[in-house]
């Protein structure tokens, strides 16, 4: 059952019980702290108010999914600006004047205050504290669960703040109980240790997702968060050089990192051993189910941000194909989708053949409306041949017509976002066991990797696992590749690159793929890209042939069978015939495109193939790809030059520069990975926050 507007109804209960100084409200006696936390129905309403603080657009409703999902070899926000900007976080280029960063910071600490207030008040209630020394008294299990949920939400937002900002102001004490006005900045490792200890204690009294739903924080989520925080704490992060104001800092990991890895392994194992989650559903159905407001409590999702339909959350509005909206339109029931949560144009070439995730996730077309000869508005489908592709994991268009929000709707889709999935837990176990054991000697680690990988392949792809277990490095690479293929759009890839200290190298190659394509394969870096990717960069198709397809045309079984039998020729790569394209594309009411030559540089379809497929009399169309060279300037287009602006870019003289501590260095040959400069992924404290701290807070990292 989907949680709907009940979360929002709880805002008043906790807000009116909160500190006046913090929220600037007057608490009527009916909503005093004693009243709210003196009866369980009101405590639950107050907890709903805590959840509601996480749903806002400045946090998980929008910003987490888009604004602060940084560019990598998976996710991308294209930019054509050749100058510094305040708010271009995704390209590692911002400053403390950015408006989005201030909104995120304020929303994050508002959520923390709500958590702190709820936890402190609940732990002071009669359900938690025995004031009468009654031998029959025991703590209320339901209230302990609710306290655990608030602690999970607090750990979640503090974890994200630490990843994004490094050392941050930290407290578990609500404003009304603190003596200091300015919360002191605390070292990230101290914060992580405190979060881990807090969740360890809380998890002991929490219920499983089966009993509370994955729209609430469960025992499994608490344990999975311990694993995620510990794995992050044991990984690399950018540390400031406080003696040099110009320095971007240095990548470091703690000396005792293996202790954190052991914690991550043990708590990932706790989730696995419980047996309450699985990977039974097809990969794409995990996300299509979310788009249809189906909450599955015993499969891949462990915790979903519980958005409310027509009220909160832009999941499925950000992602999926663009679907244009015009006034007075008469067709369609889904309403506008922006489709601006995009994927790297070359991401799809990094998959292994036959990976079903590749076909589902990489969206190659979008929709607009056009007026036909009878003055009727009809859907028009357009191939996406610019600098990115759509992320098709979620879309309003995947919602059944009966549950759609209507043709006038935009955001506030109410589609949940999976903050934690079982696939992540399995891969955390595999990675940590490999590191701790010095190789893939633990059969359970191999089984975890195998379980995630084989879900995406009809034939299981046994060769991948055989190669992965060769040694420690091969297994680590396999796990990281699996995470790359598994978590597109989930604000995970750049974080994985940071903690494994591979972000500098991967950003360099992410840029070079665009640059080399923009130079029409004449950049001089093609062989380096081939070696790094294990593919032939020049084998990518420069022309893709496509054919509009309606699902109704597939009712002719002869045509449908011919299509499936010859799919390997149609797409230009081998896909298991049992996996029908008609299952790959969730919306069968809208037209889709049949693509030829999408992944391999081969010739256009033959006349006999066209006749065999025979879907309509319109024939085949084609689109040019990677036509990104500016003849007038003899340079790649700006989108290829500036989308990684804060780390690597080109200038108007076609020189490539890589940024070290704010200074441009000439980039001629591929340097060794260990000599690359650090990526300034850490965000600055907002300027207004620094001003209000009266000098207590200070930015480093060259800001």
Short mmCIF file of N, CA and C in Angstrom, two decimals, residues 490-559:
data_model
loop_
_atom_site.label_atom_id
_atom_site.label_comp_id
_atom_site.label_asym_id
_atom_site.label_seq_id
_atom_site.Cartn_x
_atom_site.Cartn_y
_atom_site.Cartn_z
N UNK A 490 20.91 7.15 -9.86
CA UNK A 490 20.60 7.00 -8.44
C UNK A 490 21.58 7.75 -7.54
N UNK A 491 22.33 8.69 -8.13
CA UNK A 491 23.28 9.53 -7.39
C UNK A 491 24.28 8.65 -6.64
N UNK A 492 24.83 7.70 -7.37
CA UNK A 492 25.77 6.75 -6.77
C UNK A 492 27.11 6.72 -7.49
N UNK A 493 27.12 6.86 -8.83
CA UNK A 493 28.35 6.62 -9.57
C UNK A 493 29.49 7.54 -9.15
N UNK A 494 29.27 8.86 -9.11
CA UNK A 494 30.37 9.76 -8.77
C UNK A 494 30.86 9.51 -7.34
N UNK A 495 29.97 9.09 -6.47
CA UNK A 495 30.35 8.79 -5.10
C UNK A 495 31.23 7.54 -5.05
N UNK A 496 30.89 6.53 -5.86
CA UNK A 496 31.73 5.33 -5.94
C UNK A 496 33.13 5.69 -6.45
N UNK A 497 33.19 6.58 -7.42
CA UNK A 497 34.48 6.97 -7.98
C UNK A 497 35.32 7.73 -6.95
N UNK A 498 34.66 8.53 -6.12
CA UNK A 498 35.37 9.26 -5.07
C UNK A 498 35.97 8.28 -4.06
N UNK A 499 35.15 7.41 -3.49
CA UNK A 499 35.64 6.56 -2.40
C UNK A 499 36.67 5.54 -2.86
N UNK A 500 36.70 5.21 -4.17
CA UNK A 500 37.72 4.31 -4.70
C UNK A 500 38.88 5.06 -5.31
N UNK A 501 38.87 6.39 -5.20
CA UNK A 501 39.95 7.25 -5.70
C UNK A 501 40.19 7.05 -7.20
N UNK A 502 39.13 6.87 -7.95
CA UNK A 502 39.23 6.72 -9.40
C UNK A 502 38.52 7.85 -10.12
N UNK A 503 38.04 8.85 -9.40
CA UNK A 503 37.24 9.89 -10.03
C UNK A 503 38.06 10.74 -10.99
N UNK A 504 39.32 11.02 -10.66
CA UNK A 504 40.13 11.84 -11.56
C UNK A 504 40.29 11.17 -12.92
N UNK A 505 40.62 9.88 -12.90
CA UNK A 505 40.83 9.16 -14.14
C UNK A 505 39.54 9.01 -14.94
N UNK A 506 38.45 8.68 -14.27
CA UNK A 506 37.20 8.45 -15.00
C UNK A 506 36.61 9.73 -15.54
N UNK A 507 36.78 10.84 -14.85
CA UNK A 507 36.32 12.11 -15.41
C UNK A 507 37.14 12.50 -16.62
N UNK A 508 38.43 12.23 -16.58
CA UNK A 508 39.27 12.53 -17.74
C UNK A 508 38.77 11.78 -18.97
N UNK A 509 38.52 10.48 -18.83
CA UNK A 509 38.05 9.70 -19.97
C UNK A 509 36.62 10.07 -20.36
N UNK A 510 35.80 10.44 -19.39
CA UNK A 510 34.44 10.88 -19.71
C UNK A 510 34.47 12.11 -20.60
N UNK A 511 35.38 13.03 -20.29
CA UNK A 511 35.58 14.21 -21.14
C UNK A 511 36.15 13.83 -22.49
N UNK A 512 37.16 12.97 -22.51
CA UNK A 512 37.85 12.64 -23.76
C UNK A 512 36.94 11.95 -24.76
N UNK A 513 35.97 11.18 -24.30
CA UNK A 513 35.03 10.56 -25.24
C UNK A 513 34.27 11.63 -26.02
N UNK A 514 33.80 12.65 -25.31
CA UNK A 514 33.10 13.74 -25.99
C UNK A 514 34.05 14.51 -26.90
N UNK A 515 35.23 14.80 -26.39
CA UNK A 515 36.19 15.58 -27.17
C UNK A 515 36.60 14.83 -28.44
N UNK A 516 36.91 13.55 -28.30
CA UNK A 516 37.34 12.77 -29.46
C UNK A 516 36.24 12.65 -30.49
N UNK A 517 35.00 12.47 -30.05
CA UNK A 517 33.88 12.42 -30.99
C UNK A 517 33.71 13.76 -31.69
N UNK A 518 33.87 14.85 -30.90
CA UNK A 518 33.77 16.18 -31.49
C UNK A 518 34.87 16.49 -32.48
N UNK A 519 35.98 15.79 -32.36
CA UNK A 519 37.07 15.94 -33.32
C UNK A 519 36.97 14.93 -34.46
N UNK A 520 35.79 14.31 -34.58
CA UNK A 520 35.52 13.35 -35.65
C UNK A 520 36.52 12.20 -35.65
N UNK A 521 36.89 11.75 -34.45
CA UNK A 521 37.80 10.61 -34.35
C UNK A 521 39.23 10.92 -34.70
N UNK A 522 39.58 12.21 -34.66
CA UNK A 522 40.94 12.61 -35.04
C UNK A 522 41.58 13.43 -33.91
N UNK A 523 41.35 12.99 -32.69
CA UNK A 523 41.85 13.74 -31.54
C UNK A 523 43.23 13.28 -31.10
N UNK A 524 43.60 12.06 -31.49
CA UNK A 524 44.85 11.48 -31.03
C UNK A 524 44.69 10.68 -29.75
N UNK A 525 43.49 10.67 -29.17
CA UNK A 525 43.26 9.95 -27.91
C UNK A 525 42.46 8.67 -28.11
N UNK A 526 42.14 8.35 -29.35
CA UNK A 526 41.25 7.21 -29.61
C UNK A 526 41.83 5.89 -29.07
N UNK A 527 43.11 5.66 -29.27
CA UNK A 527 43.70 4.40 -28.81
C UNK A 527 43.70 4.31 -27.29
N UNK A 528 43.95 5.43 -26.64
CA UNK A 528 43.91 5.44 -25.18
C UNK A 528 42.50 5.13 -24.68
N UNK A 529 41.51 5.70 -25.33
CA UNK A 529 40.13 5.43 -24.96
C UNK A 529 39.80 3.95 -25.17
N UNK A 530 40.27 3.41 -26.29
CA UNK A 530 40.03 1.98 -26.56
C UNK A 530 40.62 1.09 -25.48
N UNK A 531 41.86 1.40 -25.08
CA UNK A 531 42.51 0.60 -24.06
C UNK A 531 41.78 0.69 -22.73
N UNK A 532 41.35 1.88 -22.39
CA UNK A 532 40.67 2.08 -21.12
C UNK A 532 39.30 1.41 -21.11
N UNK A 533 38.54 1.56 -22.20
CA UNK A 533 37.17 1.06 -22.24
C UNK A 533 37.07 -0.40 -22.67
N UNK A 534 38.11 -0.91 -23.30
CA UNK A 534 38.03 -2.26 -23.83
C UNK A 534 37.11 -2.37 -25.02
N UNK A 535 36.96 -1.27 -25.75
CA UNK A 535 36.10 -1.24 -26.94
C UNK A 535 36.84 -0.53 -28.06
N UNK A 536 36.22 -0.52 -29.23
CA UNK A 536 36.77 0.22 -30.37
C UNK A 536 35.98 1.51 -30.52
N UNK A 537 36.57 2.61 -30.11
CA UNK A 537 35.86 3.88 -30.11
C UNK A 537 35.38 4.25 -31.52
N UNK A 538 36.17 3.98 -32.53
CA UNK A 538 35.80 4.36 -33.89
C UNK A 538 34.76 3.43 -34.51
N UNK A 539 34.37 2.40 -33.75
CA UNK A 539 33.36 1.48 -34.25
C UNK A 539 31.94 1.93 -33.91
N UNK A 540 31.84 3.03 -33.16
CA UNK A 540 30.51 3.53 -32.83
C UNK A 540 29.80 3.98 -34.11
N UNK A 541 28.50 3.79 -34.20
CA UNK A 541 27.78 4.16 -35.43
C UNK A 541 27.63 5.67 -35.55
N UNK A 542 27.96 6.20 -36.70
CA UNK A 542 27.79 7.63 -36.97
C UNK A 542 26.43 7.93 -37.57
N UNK A 543 25.77 6.90 -38.08
CA UNK A 543 24.41 7.01 -38.60
C UNK A 543 23.59 5.88 -38.01
N UNK A 544 22.44 6.21 -37.46
CA UNK A 544 21.54 5.20 -36.93
C UNK A 544 20.24 5.25 -37.72
N UNK A 545 19.81 4.09 -38.18
CA UNK A 545 18.57 3.98 -38.92
C UNK A 545 17.46 3.59 -37.96
N UNK A 546 16.29 4.17 -38.17
CA UNK A 546 15.20 3.89 -37.25
C UNK A 546 13.86 3.86 -37.97
N UNK A 547 12.92 3.22 -37.33
CA UNK A 547 11.60 3.01 -37.90
C UNK A 547 10.58 3.19 -36.80
N UNK A 548 9.58 4.04 -37.03
CA UNK A 548 8.54 4.21 -36.03
C UNK A 548 7.74 2.92 -35.90
N UNK A 549 7.40 2.58 -34.66
CA UNK A 549 6.72 1.32 -34.39
C UNK A 549 5.61 1.55 -33.38
N UNK A 550 4.43 1.06 -33.68
CA UNK A 550 3.32 1.04 -32.74
C UNK A 550 3.10 -0.40 -32.29
N UNK A 551 2.81 -0.58 -31.04
CA UNK A 551 2.63 -1.94 -30.53
C UNK A 551 1.51 -2.66 -31.26
N UNK A 552 0.49 -1.91 -31.72
CA UNK A 552 -0.63 -2.55 -32.42
C UNK A 552 -0.17 -3.21 -33.70
N UNK A 553 0.92 -2.71 -34.30
CA UNK A 553 1.42 -3.32 -35.51
C UNK A 553 2.03 -4.69 -35.22
N UNK A 554 2.33 -4.95 -33.96
CA UNK A 554 2.88 -6.24 -33.60
C UNK A 554 1.83 -7.31 -33.38
N UNK A 555 0.56 -6.97 -33.56
CA UNK A 555 -0.46 -7.98 -33.38
C UNK A 555 -0.44 -9.02 -34.49
N UNK A 556 0.13 -8.65 -35.60
CA UNK A 556 0.33 -9.63 -36.68
C UNK A 556 1.47 -10.55 -36.23
N UNK A 557 1.12 -11.77 -35.84
CA UNK A 557 2.11 -12.67 -35.25
C UNK A 557 3.26 -12.97 -36.20
N UNK A 558 2.96 -13.00 -37.49
CA UNK A 558 4.03 -13.30 -38.44
C UNK A 558 5.09 -12.20 -38.43
N UNK A 559 4.62 -10.95 -38.41
CA UNK A 559 5.57 -9.84 -38.36
C UNK A 559 6.33 -9.84 -37.04
#
